[in-house]
Each structure stands twice: as C-alpha cells, then as structure tokens.
Short mmCIF file of C-alpha atoms and ligand atoms in Angstrom, two decimals:
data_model
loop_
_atom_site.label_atom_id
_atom_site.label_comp_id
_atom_site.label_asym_id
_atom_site.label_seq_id
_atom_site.Cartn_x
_atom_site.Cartn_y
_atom_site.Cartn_z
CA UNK A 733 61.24 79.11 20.46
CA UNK A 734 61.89 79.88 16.61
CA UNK A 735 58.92 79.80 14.57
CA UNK A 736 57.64 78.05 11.78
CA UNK A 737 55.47 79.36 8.83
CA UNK A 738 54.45 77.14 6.32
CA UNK A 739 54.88 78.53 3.00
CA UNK A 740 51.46 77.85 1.38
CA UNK A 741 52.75 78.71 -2.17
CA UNK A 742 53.76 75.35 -1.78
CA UNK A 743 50.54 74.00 -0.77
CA UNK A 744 46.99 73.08 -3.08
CA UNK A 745 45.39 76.35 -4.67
CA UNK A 746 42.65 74.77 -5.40
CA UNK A 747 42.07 74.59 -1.70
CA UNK A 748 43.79 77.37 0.23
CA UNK A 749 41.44 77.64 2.95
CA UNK A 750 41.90 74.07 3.86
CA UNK A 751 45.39 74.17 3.80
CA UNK A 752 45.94 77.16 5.71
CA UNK A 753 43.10 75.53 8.67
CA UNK A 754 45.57 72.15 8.36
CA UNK A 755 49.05 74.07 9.00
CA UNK A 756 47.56 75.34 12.05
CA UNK A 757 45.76 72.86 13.48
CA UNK A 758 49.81 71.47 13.50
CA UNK A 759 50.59 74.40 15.50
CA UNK A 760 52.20 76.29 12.57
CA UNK A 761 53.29 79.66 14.26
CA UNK A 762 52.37 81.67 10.70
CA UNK A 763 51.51 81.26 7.37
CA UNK A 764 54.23 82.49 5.03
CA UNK A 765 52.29 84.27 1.66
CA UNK A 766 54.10 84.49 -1.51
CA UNK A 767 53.23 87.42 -3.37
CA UNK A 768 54.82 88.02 -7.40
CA UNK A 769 53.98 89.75 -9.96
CA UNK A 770 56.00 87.64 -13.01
CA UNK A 771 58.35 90.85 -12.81
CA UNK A 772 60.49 90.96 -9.91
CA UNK A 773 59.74 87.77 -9.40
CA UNK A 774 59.31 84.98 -12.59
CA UNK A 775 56.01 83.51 -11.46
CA UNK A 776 52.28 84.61 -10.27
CA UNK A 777 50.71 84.25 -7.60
CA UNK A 778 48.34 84.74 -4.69
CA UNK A 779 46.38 88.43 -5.20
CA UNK A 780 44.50 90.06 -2.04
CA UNK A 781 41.20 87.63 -2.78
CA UNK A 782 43.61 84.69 -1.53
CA UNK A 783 45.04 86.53 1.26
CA UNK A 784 41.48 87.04 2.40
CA UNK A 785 40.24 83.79 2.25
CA UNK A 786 43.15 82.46 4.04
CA UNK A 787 42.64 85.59 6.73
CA UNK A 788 39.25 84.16 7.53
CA UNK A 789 40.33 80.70 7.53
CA UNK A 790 42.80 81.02 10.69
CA UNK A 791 43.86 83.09 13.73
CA UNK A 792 47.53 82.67 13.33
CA UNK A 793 49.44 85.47 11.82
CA UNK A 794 49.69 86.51 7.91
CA UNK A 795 53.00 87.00 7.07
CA UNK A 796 53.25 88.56 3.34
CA UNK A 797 56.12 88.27 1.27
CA UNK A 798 55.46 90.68 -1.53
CA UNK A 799 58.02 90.22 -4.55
CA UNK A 800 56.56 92.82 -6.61
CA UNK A 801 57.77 95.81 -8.18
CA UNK A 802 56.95 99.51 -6.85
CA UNK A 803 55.01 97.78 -3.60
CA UNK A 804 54.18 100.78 -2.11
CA UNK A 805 50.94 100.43 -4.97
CA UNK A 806 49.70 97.26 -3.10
CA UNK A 807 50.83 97.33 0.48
CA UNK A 808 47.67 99.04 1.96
CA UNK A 809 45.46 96.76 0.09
CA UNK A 810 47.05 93.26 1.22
CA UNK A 811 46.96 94.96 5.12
CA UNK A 812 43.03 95.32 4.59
CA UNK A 813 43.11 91.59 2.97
CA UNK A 814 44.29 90.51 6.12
CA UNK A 815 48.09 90.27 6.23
CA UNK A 816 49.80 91.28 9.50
CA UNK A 817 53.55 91.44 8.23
CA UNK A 818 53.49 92.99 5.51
CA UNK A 819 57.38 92.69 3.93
CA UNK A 820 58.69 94.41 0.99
CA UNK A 821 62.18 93.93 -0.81
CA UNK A 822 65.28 95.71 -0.46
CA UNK A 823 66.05 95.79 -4.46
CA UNK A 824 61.84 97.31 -5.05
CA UNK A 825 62.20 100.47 -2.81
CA UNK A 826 64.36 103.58 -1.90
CA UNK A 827 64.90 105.04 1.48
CA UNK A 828 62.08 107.04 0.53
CA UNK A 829 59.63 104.85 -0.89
CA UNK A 830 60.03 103.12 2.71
CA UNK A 831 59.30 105.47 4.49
CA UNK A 832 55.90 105.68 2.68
CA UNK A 833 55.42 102.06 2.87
CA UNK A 834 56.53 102.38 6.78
CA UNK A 835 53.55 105.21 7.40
CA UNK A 836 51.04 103.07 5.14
CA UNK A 837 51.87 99.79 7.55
CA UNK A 838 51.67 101.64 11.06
CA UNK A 839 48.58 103.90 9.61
CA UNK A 840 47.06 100.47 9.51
CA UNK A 841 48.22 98.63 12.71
CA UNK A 842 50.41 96.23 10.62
CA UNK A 843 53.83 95.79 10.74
CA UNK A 844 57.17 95.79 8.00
CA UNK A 845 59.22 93.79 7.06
CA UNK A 846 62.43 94.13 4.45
CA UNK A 847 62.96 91.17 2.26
CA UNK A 848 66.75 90.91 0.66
CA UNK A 849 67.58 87.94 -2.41
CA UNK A 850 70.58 86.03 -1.89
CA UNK A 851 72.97 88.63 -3.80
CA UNK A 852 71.42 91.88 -1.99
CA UNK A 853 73.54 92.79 1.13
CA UNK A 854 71.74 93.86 4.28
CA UNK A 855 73.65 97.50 3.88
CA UNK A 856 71.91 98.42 1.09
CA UNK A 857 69.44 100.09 2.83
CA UNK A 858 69.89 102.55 5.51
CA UNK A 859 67.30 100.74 7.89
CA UNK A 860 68.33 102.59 11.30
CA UNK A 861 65.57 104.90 11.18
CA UNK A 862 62.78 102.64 9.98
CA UNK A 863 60.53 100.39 12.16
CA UNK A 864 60.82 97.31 10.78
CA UNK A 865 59.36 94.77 12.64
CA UNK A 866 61.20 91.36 10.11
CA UNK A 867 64.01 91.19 8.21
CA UNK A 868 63.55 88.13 5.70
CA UNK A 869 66.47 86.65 4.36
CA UNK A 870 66.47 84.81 1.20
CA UNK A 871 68.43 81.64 0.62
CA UNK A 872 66.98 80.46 -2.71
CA UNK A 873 66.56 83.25 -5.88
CA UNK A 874 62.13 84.62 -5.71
CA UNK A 875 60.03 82.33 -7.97
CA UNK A 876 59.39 78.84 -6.76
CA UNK A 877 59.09 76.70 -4.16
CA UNK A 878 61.39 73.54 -3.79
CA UNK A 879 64.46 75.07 -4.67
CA UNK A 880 67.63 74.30 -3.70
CA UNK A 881 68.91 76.07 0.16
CA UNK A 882 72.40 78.60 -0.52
CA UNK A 883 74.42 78.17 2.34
CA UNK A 884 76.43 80.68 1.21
CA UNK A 885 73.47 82.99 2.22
CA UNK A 886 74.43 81.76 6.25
CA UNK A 887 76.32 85.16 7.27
CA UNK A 888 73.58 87.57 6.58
CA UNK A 889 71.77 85.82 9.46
CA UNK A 890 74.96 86.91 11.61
CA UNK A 891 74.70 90.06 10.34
CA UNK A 892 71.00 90.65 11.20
CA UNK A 893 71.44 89.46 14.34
CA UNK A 894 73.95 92.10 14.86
CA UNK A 895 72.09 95.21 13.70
CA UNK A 896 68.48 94.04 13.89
CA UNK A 897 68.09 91.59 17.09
CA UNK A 898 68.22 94.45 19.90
CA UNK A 899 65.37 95.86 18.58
CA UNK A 900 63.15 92.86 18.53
CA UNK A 901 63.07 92.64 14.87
CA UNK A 902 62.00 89.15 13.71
CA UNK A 903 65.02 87.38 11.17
CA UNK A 904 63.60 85.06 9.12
CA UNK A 905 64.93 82.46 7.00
CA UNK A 906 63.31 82.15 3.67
CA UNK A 907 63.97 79.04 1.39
CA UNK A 908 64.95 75.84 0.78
CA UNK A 909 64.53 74.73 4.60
CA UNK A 910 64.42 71.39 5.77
CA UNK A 911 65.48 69.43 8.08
CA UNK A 912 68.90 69.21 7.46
CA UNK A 913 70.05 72.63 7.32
CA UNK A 914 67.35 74.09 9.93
CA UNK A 915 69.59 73.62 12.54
CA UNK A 916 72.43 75.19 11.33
CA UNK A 917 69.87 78.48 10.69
CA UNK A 918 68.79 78.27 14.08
CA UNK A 919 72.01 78.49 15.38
CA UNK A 920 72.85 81.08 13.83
CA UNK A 921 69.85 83.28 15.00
CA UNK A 922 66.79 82.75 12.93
CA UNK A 923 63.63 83.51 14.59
CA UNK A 924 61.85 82.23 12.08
CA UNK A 925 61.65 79.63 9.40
CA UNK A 926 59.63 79.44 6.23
CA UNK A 927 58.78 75.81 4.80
CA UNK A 928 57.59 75.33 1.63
CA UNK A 929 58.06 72.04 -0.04
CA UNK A 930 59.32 70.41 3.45
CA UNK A 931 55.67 70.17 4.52
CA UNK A 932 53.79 70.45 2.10
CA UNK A 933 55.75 68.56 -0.59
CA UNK A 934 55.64 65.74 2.37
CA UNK A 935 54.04 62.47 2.22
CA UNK A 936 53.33 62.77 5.87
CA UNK A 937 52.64 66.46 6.00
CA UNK A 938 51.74 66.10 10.17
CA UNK A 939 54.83 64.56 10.46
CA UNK A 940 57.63 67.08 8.42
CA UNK A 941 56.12 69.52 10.23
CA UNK A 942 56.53 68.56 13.82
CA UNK A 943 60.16 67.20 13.36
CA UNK A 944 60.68 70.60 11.84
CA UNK A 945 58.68 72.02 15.14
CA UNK A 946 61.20 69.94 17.15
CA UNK A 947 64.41 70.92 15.98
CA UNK A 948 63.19 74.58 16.18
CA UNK A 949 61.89 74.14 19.94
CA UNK A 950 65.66 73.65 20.48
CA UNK A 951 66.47 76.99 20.53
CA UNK A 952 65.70 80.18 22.52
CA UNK A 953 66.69 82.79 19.61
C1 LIG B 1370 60.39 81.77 -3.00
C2 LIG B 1370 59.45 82.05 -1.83
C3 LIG B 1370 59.57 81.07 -0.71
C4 LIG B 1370 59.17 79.65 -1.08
C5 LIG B 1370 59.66 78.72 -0.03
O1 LIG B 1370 60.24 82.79 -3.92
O2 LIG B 1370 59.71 83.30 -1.28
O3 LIG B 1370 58.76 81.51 0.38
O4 LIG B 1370 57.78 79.52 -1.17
O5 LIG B 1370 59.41 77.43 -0.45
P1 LIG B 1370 60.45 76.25 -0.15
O6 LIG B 1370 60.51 76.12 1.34
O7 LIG B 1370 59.84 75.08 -0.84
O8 LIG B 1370 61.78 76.68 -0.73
ZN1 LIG B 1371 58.65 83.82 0.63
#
C-alpha cells in the first residue's frame, strides 16, 4: 500500500504536537518535516526543538526533508531530535559530502534519503554506491506549501523506479498532491505521498485524508 505523510509545514505551529497526534490517529503512515534555512530554500522553518516535540508526540515515523545548505552541519543533530529519514538534496552535497552524511545516518541507526527540485535530474548524483533508503521527488519548487503540482516532474518517478526500486528504496512524491493527480503518481510507482495543504488546508481534515488513504490503498507499489 503507498503511504501517506502529512506534511505538517502545512499544519498549526502554534500547536505541532497536536497536529502531529491528529494525523496519526487518521492512520497517517509518516509525518513529512520541512526543514529550510531561507537559503536553499526561501522560507524558515521547523529547527530540531520542533522535530522533538513532534518525536515525542507520536510513534509513526519522522521523515525529514532538510532544504538547507551544507546539511552535513545539521544531519546528526535532527537524527538525535528524533527524525528517522533523514533526506538531504541533490543540488546541497557532492559525492563526497554524501558519503559523510551516509556514515553520520547509519552511525546513528537512521536512514537517507536524496531529495531532487523539479529541474535537478536523478543522474546528477552517482547514487550506486550509497545506501539510500528514499529518493524524494519534488513536483513543486522548496518554499511553501499549497503550491501548484508539475506534471512535467511525472518521468522522474519512472526513472526511480528503474534504478532505485530493486533495492527497496522508498520514492516519494513531494508536492502539490491531491486527489486528483495522486493517482496518476501512484501509478507510476510512488511509494509514498506527501500532503500538505490537501489535509491540512481541508475543511474536513478526517475526511481529505482518508479519500487520499483510499486512492493510495489501490495500489501495491
Ligand atoms: C515544499 C515542501 C513540501 C510541502 C508540501 O517545499 O517540501 O513538503 O510542504 O505541501 P503541499 O502538499 O501543500 O504542496
Ligand atoms: Zn517536503
């Protein structure tokens, strides 16, 4: 079944705890973590404080998005906040600086995961060699949540089915999902889905979520 992670960027930061305790009590596989730095990305955001309050708010698994610059700085202390995929992007590292990242993650118990924006191809990176546990696709620009989905983002997910799925690497879909374009991810071999504003921009948060839940429960990726 693909899963779903709430993107709790999205959600009230005046009350992360609560929101993180709601998106699982809905059955929310993860909880998607959006980390910037207003320089990779143009926006702030959560530090390791938040990540630990949300850590001992739920069971589910952390999944942290970190769109910051030189992330091998940070990615030990978010994996002692609590995060449990800890994913850096494509355009903040070298094949070298991953391989530190990769021995700071496993050191830990945690694992990686390689973010790429929209205009980043997957081949960027010599990845054969690393263990990386999610690949994170992006199919809005980093910054905000409640943007509008790329489509013409689609074939990457082809792509990283190709190279990544044999070796039970995660693909995830981050941006812009909802409920009319989630299937068309699905199909093409998303394991899992971020949701920002598509739950918690939701009148009926309960609700989004589980018809998202559905149409994900459709497929054995
Ligand atoms: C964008 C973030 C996304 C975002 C998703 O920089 O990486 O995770 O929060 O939110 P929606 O689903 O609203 O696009
Ligand atoms: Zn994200």
């Amino acid at each position: 079944m693909v899963k779903i992670a709430p993107s709790i960027l999205a959600g009230d930061h005046g009350n992360l705890a609560a929101e993180a305790r709601k998106v699982e009590s809905f059955g929310a596989d993860w909880i998607h973590i959006d980390i910037m730095d207003g320089e990779f990305a143009p926006n702030l955001t959560f530090g390791p404080g938040a990540v630990k309050a949300i850590r001992n708010a739920v069971k589910i698994p952390l999944d942290c998005h970190l769109m910051i610059n030189r992330p091998e700085r940070f990615v030990e202390t978010f994996a002692e906040a609590g995060g449990d995929y800890i994913t850096v992007h494509a355009e903040t590292v070298t094949e070298e600086s991953l391989r530190t990242i990769e021995r700071l993650i496993s050191k830990n118990d945690k694992k990686l995961g390689v973010a790429f924006k929209p205009s980043t191809e997957l081949s960027c990176l010599q990845l054969s060699e690393i263990d990386v546990s999610l690949v994170t696709i992006m199919t809005v620009n980093p910054g905000f949540s409640g943007q509008k989905f790329m489509p013409e983002v689609l074939y990457k997910i082809d792509e990283a089915k190709r190279s990544f799925r044999s070796r039970g690497t995660e693909i995830e879909v981050d941006g812009g999902i909802d409920l009319s374009n989630s299937r068309s991810v699905c199909e093409r071999g998303a394991t899992v889905l971020v949701a920002g504003n598509s739950i918690f921009g939701q009148l009926d948060q309960k609700k989004a979520f589980e018809d998202l839940k559905k149409i994900a429960s459709l497929y054995n990726n």
